[in-house]
Amino acid sequence: MLIKTFGAAVCGIDAIPVTIEVASDKGIGYAIVGLPDAAVKESYERVRSALHESGTDMPRHHIVINMSPADVRKEGSAYDLPIAIGIAAASGIITSEQLDGYLLMGELALDGQVLPIKGALPMAIMARSSKFKGIIVPKANVSEAAVVNNINVYGVENLRQVIDFLVGNIQLSPTVINTREEFQKGQDFFDCDFSDVKGQENVKRAFEVACAGGHNILLVGPPGSGKSMMAKRLPSILPPLTLQEALETTKIHSVAGKLARGSMLMTHRPFRSPHHTISPVALVGGGTNPMPGEISLAHNGVLFLDEFPEFSRQVLEVMRQPLEDRHINISRAKYSIDYPAGFMLVASMNPCPCGYYNHPTKLCTCPPGAVQKYLNRISGPLLDRIDIQVEILPVPFEEISSLKKGESSEDIRKRVIAARQIQTKRFENEKNVYCNAMMSTRLINKYARPDDEGMKRLEIAMKRYDLSARAYDRILKVARTIADLEGCETVMSRHITEAIGYRNLDRGDWVKR
């Protein structure tokens, strides 16, 4: 007897259908083919025990399981459920007609419990596009999968429940979620607010400009000056996720297994802060079993790299291409996967090894040349890709002890959203351009060309600081964002002046020893 059940395999952040064929014939033995990994091959004992605990025993026949397409590697324990149901159908408990139209995925415990899996959301999206009438997933993943409309999503707790549902002994109600309503509920609540930050008005302004245009930003300052504190509040002033962005971001976190149990769509932009000991593979993705890296988990959000120069040179250099292209292609001998990586880079660093270079009250104890050597840990090409470079100094006691609240994140966010709306309208006919930071040279010449006085100021700065062509583009992009925050159609000289002021590390006189 030949029975077919249906599952899914995750490739990148998308899923493809997998047909699981179970053939039962005279003889003894068990074989599974179709490029399964070790976890799939080990499913036999889990499936056998789960079937027994559910009141069904393995048939005493020779069983061959083929997983098609056979040239796509099948990884993980999520195939336990479709394999078990296929074997139960081969025993005559379930008919082929009852199986038709359902996609099943879930790991089985020895007692028949259906355990959570990774990638339920892309599987549900694929099931809808492939015209399946329903998808059966673990109860813990049902909220995540039910985000997808126009397909019946059933959450199950154990194997017996699945069998009884398919043969018609019990009725299961599909989980229905009002995606837009649930998405809107959690968008405006944040744990951190910029009103808690005392002083640092120039840095807050730099953050506002960065968020308004989607620009990368680097903070340079001594320990305790508030670099990490302000960086963690950055998501509270970024524009809210659109439904499409939330879906794409949730897919990435679903594939990586980073979603909390019972969660649905992500409502806040992700904030990822890896430790400086991270490896290149963990940052960009890949590995033996390909998984998204930190730059992909930060897609549509913020990647915060604290202690920037302490990251290994190799780790920092692998970010150069994703920062430009906003995606990363992982190519290995056995696979090639493209992950999205449209993140906003926020980095912070001390100005020198001891941390007190340019400090207003404390003396720097670094030997001559140490400051420049420390800065040289970050390559020129990578530094060029950071639009805004801001020096931050400690807050005076008078401002720290003041009870006066700073400007709230809500107020700053309103200005950021208004500037983004201008950019959305400006680039509505441009493909894959949504903010000023994504402008090409053609778009810069079209939309960010300054007036005559502004061009003269830019020329003086380029010659005085010996800036690169990429720095020239970055200054114009930032100036365009500053003009958008003012609602100004033309880039004026004052916008150019402020944008030049955000290139602190390009100044030849910044490092004096």
Coordinates of C-alpha atoms in Angstrom, one line a residue:
M1 CA 0.0 0.0 0.0
L2 CA 1.3 3.5 -0.9
I3 CA 0.2 6.5 1.2
K4 CA 1.1 10.1 0.7
T5 CA 1.3 12.8 3.4
F6 CA 2.5 16.3 3.1
G7 CA 5.0 18.4 5.0
A8 CA 7.4 21.3 4.3
A9 CA 11.1 22.1 4.2
V10 CA 12.5 25.6 5.1
C11 CA 14.9 27.1 2.5
G12 CA 16.2 30.4 3.6
I13 CA 13.2 32.2 5.1
D14 CA 10.6 30.5 2.8
A15 CA 9.2 27.0 2.7
I16 CA 8.7 24.4 0.0
P17 CA 6.2 21.5 0.0
V18 CA 7.6 18.0 0.8
T19 CA 5.6 14.9 -0.2
I20 CA 6.2 12.0 2.2
E21 CA 5.4 8.6 0.5
V22 CA 5.0 5.6 2.8
A23 CA 5.1 2.2 1.1
S24 CA 4.1 -0.9 3.1
D25 CA 4.9 -4.3 1.7
K26 CA 5.6 -7.9 2.7
G27 CA 8.7 -8.5 4.7
I28 CA 10.5 -6.8 7.6
G29 CA 12.6 -3.6 7.9
Y30 CA 12.4 0.1 7.8
A31 CA 14.1 2.5 5.4
I32 CA 13.8 6.3 4.9
V33 CA 15.2 7.9 1.8
G34 CA 15.1 11.4 0.2
L35 CA 18.2 13.1 1.7
P36 CA 17.2 13.0 5.4
D37 CA 19.6 14.2 8.1
A38 CA 20.4 12.3 11.3
A39 CA 17.4 13.8 13.2
V40 CA 15.0 12.6 10.5
K41 CA 16.6 9.1 10.4
E42 CA 16.2 8.9 14.2
S43 CA 12.5 9.5 13.9
Y44 CA 11.8 5.7 13.8
E45 CA 12.0 5.2 17.6
R46 CA 10.0 8.3 18.4
V47 CA 7.3 7.4 15.9
R48 CA 7.1 3.8 17.0
S49 CA 6.7 4.8 20.7
A50 CA 4.3 7.6 19.9
L51 CA 2.0 5.3 17.8
H52 CA 2.1 2.7 20.6
E53 CA 1.1 5.2 23.2
S54 CA -1.7 6.5 20.9
G55 CA -3.2 3.0 20.6
T56 CA -1.7 2.1 17.3
D57 CA 1.3 -0.2 16.7
M58 CA 3.8 -0.2 13.8
P59 CA 2.6 -2.5 11.0
R60 CA 4.7 -5.7 10.8
H61 CA 5.7 -5.1 7.2
H62 CA 8.6 -3.7 5.4
I63 CA 8.2 0.1 5.4
V64 CA 9.9 2.4 2.9
I65 CA 9.5 6.2 3.3
N66 CA 10.5 8.5 0.5
M67 CA 10.7 12.3 1.1
S68 CA 10.3 14.2 -2.2
P69 CA 11.9 16.3 -3.7
A70 CA 14.8 13.9 -3.0
D71 CA 17.5 16.5 -3.9
V72 CA 16.5 18.9 -1.0
R73 CA 18.0 18.1 2.4
K74 CA 15.3 17.4 5.1
E75 CA 16.5 18.6 8.5
G76 CA 15.1 18.4 12.0
S77 CA 12.5 16.4 13.9
A78 CA 9.4 18.3 12.6
Y79 CA 8.8 15.5 10.1
D80 CA 7.8 13.0 12.9
L81 CA 4.1 13.9 12.6
P82 CA 3.6 13.4 8.9
I83 CA 5.7 10.2 9.0
A84 CA 3.6 8.8 11.9
I85 CA 0.4 9.7 10.1
G86 CA 1.6 8.1 6.9
I87 CA 2.5 4.9 8.8
A88 CA -0.9 4.9 10.5
A89 CA -2.6 5.3 7.1
A90 CA -0.5 2.4 5.7
S91 CA -1.9 0.3 8.5
G92 CA -5.4 1.0 7.3
I93 CA -6.5 3.3 10.1
I94 CA -6.7 6.4 7.9
T95 CA -7.7 6.5 4.2
S96 CA -5.9 8.5 1.5
E97 CA -9.0 10.7 1.0
Q98 CA -8.9 11.8 4.6
L99 CA -5.3 12.8 4.3
D100 CA -5.7 14.7 1.1
G101 CA -5.4 18.5 1.4
Y102 CA -3.7 18.7 4.8
L103 CA -0.1 19.7 5.6
L104 CA 1.2 18.3 8.8
M105 CA 4.4 19.2 10.8
G106 CA 5.4 18.5 14.3
E107 CA 7.9 16.8 16.5
L108 CA 6.7 13.8 18.5
A109 CA 7.6 12.9 22.1
L110 CA 7.7 9.2 23.1
D111 CA 4.3 9.6 24.7
G112 CA 2.7 11.0 21.6
Q113 CA 2.8 14.7 22.5
V114 CA 3.3 17.0 19.6
L115 CA 6.1 19.4 20.4
P116 CA 6.9 22.9 18.9
I117 CA 8.8 23.4 15.6
K118 CA 10.6 26.1 13.8
G119 CA 9.3 27.9 10.8
A120 CA 5.6 27.5 11.3
L121 CA 4.8 30.9 9.7
P122 CA 6.6 30.3 6.3
M123 CA 5.0 26.8 6.2
A124 CA 1.6 28.3 6.6
I125 CA 2.2 30.9 3.9
M126 CA 3.4 28.1 1.6
A127 CA 0.4 26.0 2.4
R128 CA -2.0 28.7 1.5
S129 CA -0.2 29.5 -1.8
S130 CA -0.1 25.7 -2.6
K131 CA -3.9 25.5 -2.1
F132 CA -3.9 23.2 0.9
K133 CA -7.2 23.3 2.7
G134 CA -5.6 23.1 6.1
I135 CA -2.4 22.9 8.1
I136 CA -2.0 20.9 11.3
V137 CA 0.8 22.2 13.7
P138 CA 1.7 21.9 17.4
K139 CA -0.6 23.8 19.8
A140 CA 2.4 26.0 20.7
N141 CA 2.8 27.2 17.1
V142 CA -0.8 27.7 16.2
S143 CA -0.9 31.5 17.0
E144 CA 2.1 32.0 14.8
A145 CA 0.7 30.0 11.9
A146 CA -2.8 31.4 12.2
V147 CA -1.5 34.9 11.3
V148 CA -1.9 33.7 7.7
N149 CA -5.5 34.2 6.6
N150 CA -7.6 32.2 4.2
I151 CA -6.4 28.8 5.4
N152 CA -7.6 26.6 8.2
V153 CA -4.9 26.3 10.9
Y154 CA -5.4 23.5 13.5
G155 CA -3.3 23.3 16.7
V156 CA -3.0 19.8 18.2
E157 CA -1.5 18.5 21.5
N158 CA -0.9 14.8 20.7
L159 CA -0.8 12.2 18.0
R160 CA -4.1 10.6 19.0
Q161 CA -5.9 13.9 18.5
V162 CA -4.6 14.1 15.0
I163 CA -5.7 10.6 14.1
D164 CA -9.2 11.1 15.6
F165 CA -9.6 14.4 13.7
L166 CA -8.6 12.9 10.4
V167 CA -10.9 9.9 10.7
G168 CA -13.8 12.1 11.8
N169 CA -14.1 10.9 15.4
I170 CA -13.6 14.5 16.8
Q171 CA -14.0 18.0 15.4
L172 CA -11.3 20.6 15.7
S173 CA -12.0 24.3 15.3
P174 CA -9.5 26.2 13.2
T175 CA -7.7 29.0 15.0
V176 CA -8.8 32.4 13.7
I177 CA -6.8 35.6 14.4
N178 CA -7.7 39.1 13.3
T179 CA -4.2 39.9 12.1
R180 CA -4.5 43.6 11.7
E181 CA -6.3 44.1 15.1
E182 CA -3.7 42.0 17.0
F183 CA -0.9 43.8 15.1
Q184 CA -2.1 47.2 16.2
K185 CA -2.4 46.4 19.9
G186 CA 1.2 46.2 20.8
Q187 CA 2.8 48.8 18.5
D188 CA 2.8 51.8 20.9
F189 CA 4.2 50.3 24.1
F190 CA 7.9 50.5 24.9
D191 CA 9.8 49.7 28.1
C192 CA 12.3 52.5 27.5
D193 CA 11.8 56.2 26.7
F194 CA 14.0 59.0 25.7
S195 CA 12.5 61.2 28.4
D196 CA 14.7 59.2 30.9
V197 CA 17.8 60.6 29.3
K198 CA 19.2 63.7 30.9
G199 CA 21.1 66.1 28.7
Q200 CA 22.8 64.9 25.5
E201 CA 20.6 67.0 23.3
N202 CA 23.1 66.9 20.4
V203 CA 23.2 63.1 20.5
K204 CA 19.4 62.9 20.7
R205 CA 19.2 65.1 17.6
A206 CA 21.7 62.7 15.8
F207 CA 19.5 59.8 16.7
E208 CA 16.5 61.6 15.4
V209 CA 18.2 62.3 12.1
A210 CA 19.4 58.7 11.9
C211 CA 16.0 57.2 12.4
A212 CA 14.3 59.7 10.1
G213 CA 16.5 58.6 7.2
G214 CA 17.5 55.1 8.2
H215 CA 21.1 56.1 8.6
N216 CA 23.9 54.1 10.3
I217 CA 25.3 55.8 13.4
L218 CA 28.5 55.5 15.5
L219 CA 28.8 56.9 19.0
V220 CA 32.3 57.7 20.4
G221 CA 32.6 58.6 24.0
P222 CA 34.0 57.6 27.4
P223 CA 32.5 54.9 29.7
G224 CA 29.3 56.0 31.5
S225 CA 28.4 58.8 29.0
G226 CA 25.1 57.1 28.1
K227 CA 25.9 55.4 24.8
S228 CA 24.2 52.0 25.5
M229 CA 21.4 53.7 27.4
M230 CA 20.4 55.8 24.4
A231 CA 21.0 53.0 21.9
K232 CA 18.5 50.8 23.7
R233 CA 15.8 53.5 23.4
L234 CA 16.3 53.8 19.6
P235 CA 13.4 51.4 18.7
S236 CA 11.0 53.7 20.5
I237 CA 11.5 56.6 18.0
L238 CA 11.7 54.4 14.9
P239 CA 8.6 54.4 12.6
P240 CA 6.2 51.5 13.5
L241 CA 6.5 48.4 11.4
T242 CA 4.1 48.0 8.5
L243 CA 2.2 44.8 8.3
Q244 CA 4.4 43.6 5.4
E245 CA 7.6 44.4 7.3
A246 CA 6.2 42.6 10.4
L247 CA 5.4 39.5 8.4
E248 CA 8.8 39.4 6.9
T249 CA 10.6 40.0 10.2
T250 CA 8.4 37.4 11.9
K251 CA 9.3 34.8 9.2
I252 CA 13.0 35.3 9.9
H253 CA 12.6 34.9 13.7
S254 CA 10.3 31.9 13.1
V255 CA 12.9 30.1 11.0
A256 CA 15.5 30.8 13.6
G257 CA 13.3 29.6 16.4
K258 CA 13.5 32.9 18.2
L259 CA 9.8 33.5 18.6
A260 CA 8.3 33.2 22.1
R261 CA 5.9 30.3 22.5
G262 CA 2.3 31.4 21.7
S263 CA 3.5 34.6 20.0
M264 CA 2.0 36.0 16.7
L265 CA 3.3 38.8 14.6
M266 CA 6.2 40.9 15.9
T267 CA 4.9 44.4 16.6
H268 CA 8.2 46.1 17.4
R269 CA 11.3 46.5 15.3
P270 CA 13.9 44.0 16.4
F271 CA 16.9 45.2 18.5
R272 CA 19.8 42.8 18.4
S273 CA 22.9 43.3 20.5
P274 CA 25.5 40.5 20.0
H275 CA 28.6 40.2 22.2
H276 CA 31.9 41.2 20.6
T277 CA 33.1 37.6 20.7
I278 CA 30.6 36.6 18.0
S279 CA 31.9 34.6 15.1
P280 CA 31.5 35.7 11.4
V281 CA 29.0 32.8 10.8
A282 CA 26.9 33.8 13.7
L283 CA 26.8 37.3 12.5
V284 CA 25.9 36.8 8.8
G285 CA 24.3 33.3 9.0
G286 CA 25.0 29.9 7.5
G287 CA 26.5 26.9 9.3
T288 CA 26.1 23.2 8.8
N289 CA 22.4 23.6 9.1
P290 CA 21.8 27.1 7.6
M291 CA 20.3 29.6 9.9
P292 CA 19.8 33.4 9.7
G293 CA 22.6 35.4 11.5
E294 CA 22.3 38.4 13.7
I295 CA 22.2 40.8 10.7
S296 CA 19.2 39.0 9.4
L297 CA 17.5 38.8 12.8
A298 CA 17.9 42.6 12.9
H299 CA 16.2 43.0 9.5
N300 CA 13.8 46.0 9.6
G301 CA 15.3 46.9 13.0
V302 CA 18.5 47.8 14.8
L303 CA 21.8 46.0 15.1
F304 CA 23.7 47.4 18.1
L305 CA 27.4 46.7 18.3
D306 CA 28.7 47.8 21.6
E307 CA 32.5 48.1 22.1
F308 CA 32.8 48.3 18.3
P309 CA 36.7 48.0 18.0
E310 CA 36.6 44.9 20.2
F311 CA 34.9 42.9 17.5
S312 CA 37.4 40.9 15.4
R313 CA 38.4 42.4 12.1
Q314 CA 37.0 39.5 10.1
V315 CA 33.6 39.9 11.8
L316 CA 33.4 43.6 11.0
E317 CA 34.6 43.3 7.4
V318 CA 31.9 40.8 6.5
M319 CA 29.3 43.5 7.2
R320 CA 30.5 45.7 4.4
Q321 CA 28.6 44.1 1.6
P322 CA 25.3 43.7 3.6
L323 CA 25.4 47.3 4.6
E324 CA 25.3 48.3 1.0
D325 CA 23.1 45.7 -0.5
R326 CA 20.7 45.1 2.4
H327 CA 20.8 41.3 1.9
I328 CA 23.4 38.6 2.4
N329 CA 24.0 35.6 0.1
I330 CA 25.5 32.6 1.8
S331 CA 27.2 30.3 -0.7
R332 CA 28.6 27.0 0.3
A333 CA 29.5 23.8 -1.5
K334 CA 26.1 22.2 -0.7
Y335 CA 23.8 25.2 -0.7
S336 CA 23.3 28.8 -1.6
I337 CA 20.8 30.9 0.5
D338 CA 19.8 34.6 0.4
Y339 CA 18.8 36.2 3.7
P340 CA 17.4 39.8 4.0
A341 CA 19.7 42.1 6.0
G342 CA 18.0 45.6 5.9
F343 CA 19.2 46.7 9.3
M344 CA 20.2 50.0 10.8
L345 CA 23.7 49.8 12.3
V346 CA 24.2 51.5 15.7
A347 CA 27.7 51.1 17.0
S348 CA 29.4 52.6 20.1
M349 CA 33.0 52.7 21.2
N350 CA 35.4 54.3 23.6
P351 CA 37.7 56.9 22.1
C352 CA 40.9 55.1 23.2
P353 CA 42.0 51.9 25.1
C354 CA 41.7 53.7 28.5
G355 CA 38.5 55.3 27.5
Y356 CA 39.2 58.9 28.5
Y357 CA 40.7 60.6 25.5
N358 CA 39.0 64.1 25.1
H359 CA 37.3 63.7 28.5
P360 CA 36.7 67.1 30.1
T361 CA 37.9 66.1 33.6
K362 CA 39.8 62.8 33.5
L363 CA 43.3 62.4 32.0
C364 CA 43.9 59.9 29.2
T365 CA 46.7 57.5 30.2
C366 CA 47.3 56.0 26.7
P367 CA 50.8 56.2 25.2
P368 CA 51.5 58.2 22.1
G369 CA 49.9 56.7 19.0
A370 CA 47.5 54.5 21.0
V371 CA 44.4 56.5 20.1
Q372 CA 45.0 56.3 16.3
K373 CA 45.9 52.6 16.6
Y374 CA 42.7 52.0 18.5
L375 CA 40.7 53.8 15.9
N376 CA 42.5 51.9 13.1
R377 CA 40.8 48.7 14.3
I378 CA 37.8 49.9 12.3
S379 CA 38.7 50.0 8.6
G380 CA 38.2 53.1 6.5
P381 CA 35.8 51.4 4.1
L382 CA 33.6 50.3 7.0
L383 CA 33.8 53.7 8.6
D384 CA 32.8 55.3 5.3
R385 CA 29.5 53.3 5.4
I386 CA 28.5 54.8 8.7
D387 CA 26.6 58.0 7.8
I388 CA 26.6 59.7 11.2
Q389 CA 29.6 59.7 13.6
V390 CA 29.0 61.5 16.9
E391 CA 31.2 62.3 19.8
I392 CA 29.5 62.1 23.2
L393 CA 30.7 63.6 26.4
P394 CA 29.7 62.9 30.0
V395 CA 26.6 64.7 31.4
P396 CA 27.4 67.4 34.0
F397 CA 26.1 66.8 37.5
E398 CA 23.6 69.6 37.3
E399 CA 21.8 67.9 34.4
I400 CA 22.0 64.4 35.9
S401 CA 20.5 65.6 39.2
S402 CA 17.8 67.6 37.6
L403 CA 14.2 66.3 38.0
K404 CA 13.2 67.8 34.6
K405 CA 12.2 65.2 32.1
G406 CA 13.6 65.2 28.6
E407 CA 11.6 65.2 25.4
S408 CA 9.6 62.0 25.2
S409 CA 10.1 59.3 22.5
E410 CA 6.5 59.9 21.4
D411 CA 7.2 63.5 20.4
I412 CA 10.5 62.6 18.6
R413 CA 8.8 59.7 16.9
K414 CA 6.1 62.0 15.4
R415 CA 8.7 64.0 13.6
V416 CA 10.5 60.9 12.4
I417 CA 7.3 59.5 11.0
A418 CA 6.5 62.8 9.3
A419 CA 9.9 62.8 7.6
R420 CA 9.5 59.1 6.6
Q421 CA 6.2 59.9 5.0
I422 CA 7.8 62.5 2.8
Q423 CA 10.4 59.9 1.7
T424 CA 7.7 57.3 1.1
K425 CA 6.0 59.7 -1.3
R426 CA 9.3 60.8 -2.9
F427 CA 10.3 57.2 -3.7
E428 CA 6.9 55.7 -4.4
N429 CA 8.0 55.0 -8.0
E430 CA 11.5 53.7 -7.1
K431 CA 12.0 50.0 -6.7
N432 CA 13.4 48.9 -3.3
V433 CA 14.0 52.4 -2.1
Y434 CA 12.1 53.4 1.1
C435 CA 14.3 56.0 2.9
N436 CA 17.1 58.4 2.2
A437 CA 19.8 56.1 3.3
M438 CA 18.9 53.8 0.4
M439 CA 19.4 56.4 -2.3
S440 CA 21.7 55.6 -5.2
T441 CA 24.0 58.2 -6.8
R442 CA 21.3 58.9 -9.4
L443 CA 18.7 59.6 -6.7
I444 CA 21.2 61.7 -4.7
N445 CA 21.8 63.9 -7.7
K446 CA 18.0 64.1 -8.3
Y447 CA 16.8 64.8 -4.8
A448 CA 19.7 65.8 -2.6
R449 CA 21.5 68.4 -4.7
P450 CA 22.1 71.4 -2.4
D451 CA 21.9 75.1 -3.3
D452 CA 25.0 77.0 -4.4
E453 CA 26.0 78.1 -0.9
G454 CA 25.6 74.5 0.4
M455 CA 27.7 73.2 -2.4
K456 CA 30.5 75.6 -1.6
R457 CA 30.5 74.6 2.0
L458 CA 30.6 70.9 1.0
E459 CA 33.5 71.6 -1.3
I460 CA 35.5 73.3 1.5
A461 CA 34.8 70.3 3.8
M462 CA 35.8 67.8 1.2
K463 CA 39.1 69.4 0.6
R464 CA 39.9 70.3 4.3
Y465 CA 39.1 66.8 5.6
D466 CA 40.2 64.9 2.5
L467 CA 36.8 63.0 2.4
S468 CA 36.1 60.1 0.1
A469 CA 33.5 60.0 -2.7
R470 CA 31.4 57.7 -0.4
A471 CA 31.6 60.2 2.4
Y472 CA 30.4 62.9 -0.1
D473 CA 27.3 60.8 -0.8
R474 CA 26.7 60.1 2.9
I475 CA 26.8 63.8 3.7
L476 CA 24.2 64.6 1.0
K477 CA 21.9 61.8 2.2
V478 CA 22.0 63.0 5.8
A479 CA 21.5 66.6 4.6
R480 CA 18.4 65.5 2.7
T481 CA 17.0 63.9 5.8
I482 CA 17.7 67.0 7.9
A483 CA 15.8 69.0 5.3
D484 CA 12.9 66.5 5.4
L485 CA 12.7 66.9 9.2
E486 CA 12.2 70.6 8.6
G487 CA 9.7 70.0 5.7
C488 CA 12.1 71.8 3.4
E489 CA 12.0 70.9 -0.3
T490 CA 15.5 72.2 -1.1
V491 CA 18.8 71.1 0.7
M492 CA 20.1 74.3 2.1
S493 CA 23.6 75.3 3.4
R494 CA 22.5 74.9 7.0
H495 CA 21.5 71.3 6.3
I496 CA 24.9 70.6 4.7
T497 CA 26.7 72.2 7.7
E498 CA 24.8 70.0 10.2
A499 CA 25.5 66.9 8.1
I500 CA 29.2 67.7 7.9
G501 CA 29.2 68.0 11.7
Y502 CA 28.2 64.4 11.9
R503 CA 31.4 63.2 10.3
N504 CA 33.5 63.7 13.5
L505 CA 36.0 60.9 12.8
D506 CA 36.8 62.3 9.4
R507 CA 38.3 65.4 10.9
G508 CA 42.1 65.3 10.6
D509 CA 42.4 67.1 14.0
W510 CA 40.3 64.7 16.0
V511 CA 43.2 62.5 16.8
K512 CA 46.0 64.8 18.0
R513 CA 48.4 62.1 19.3

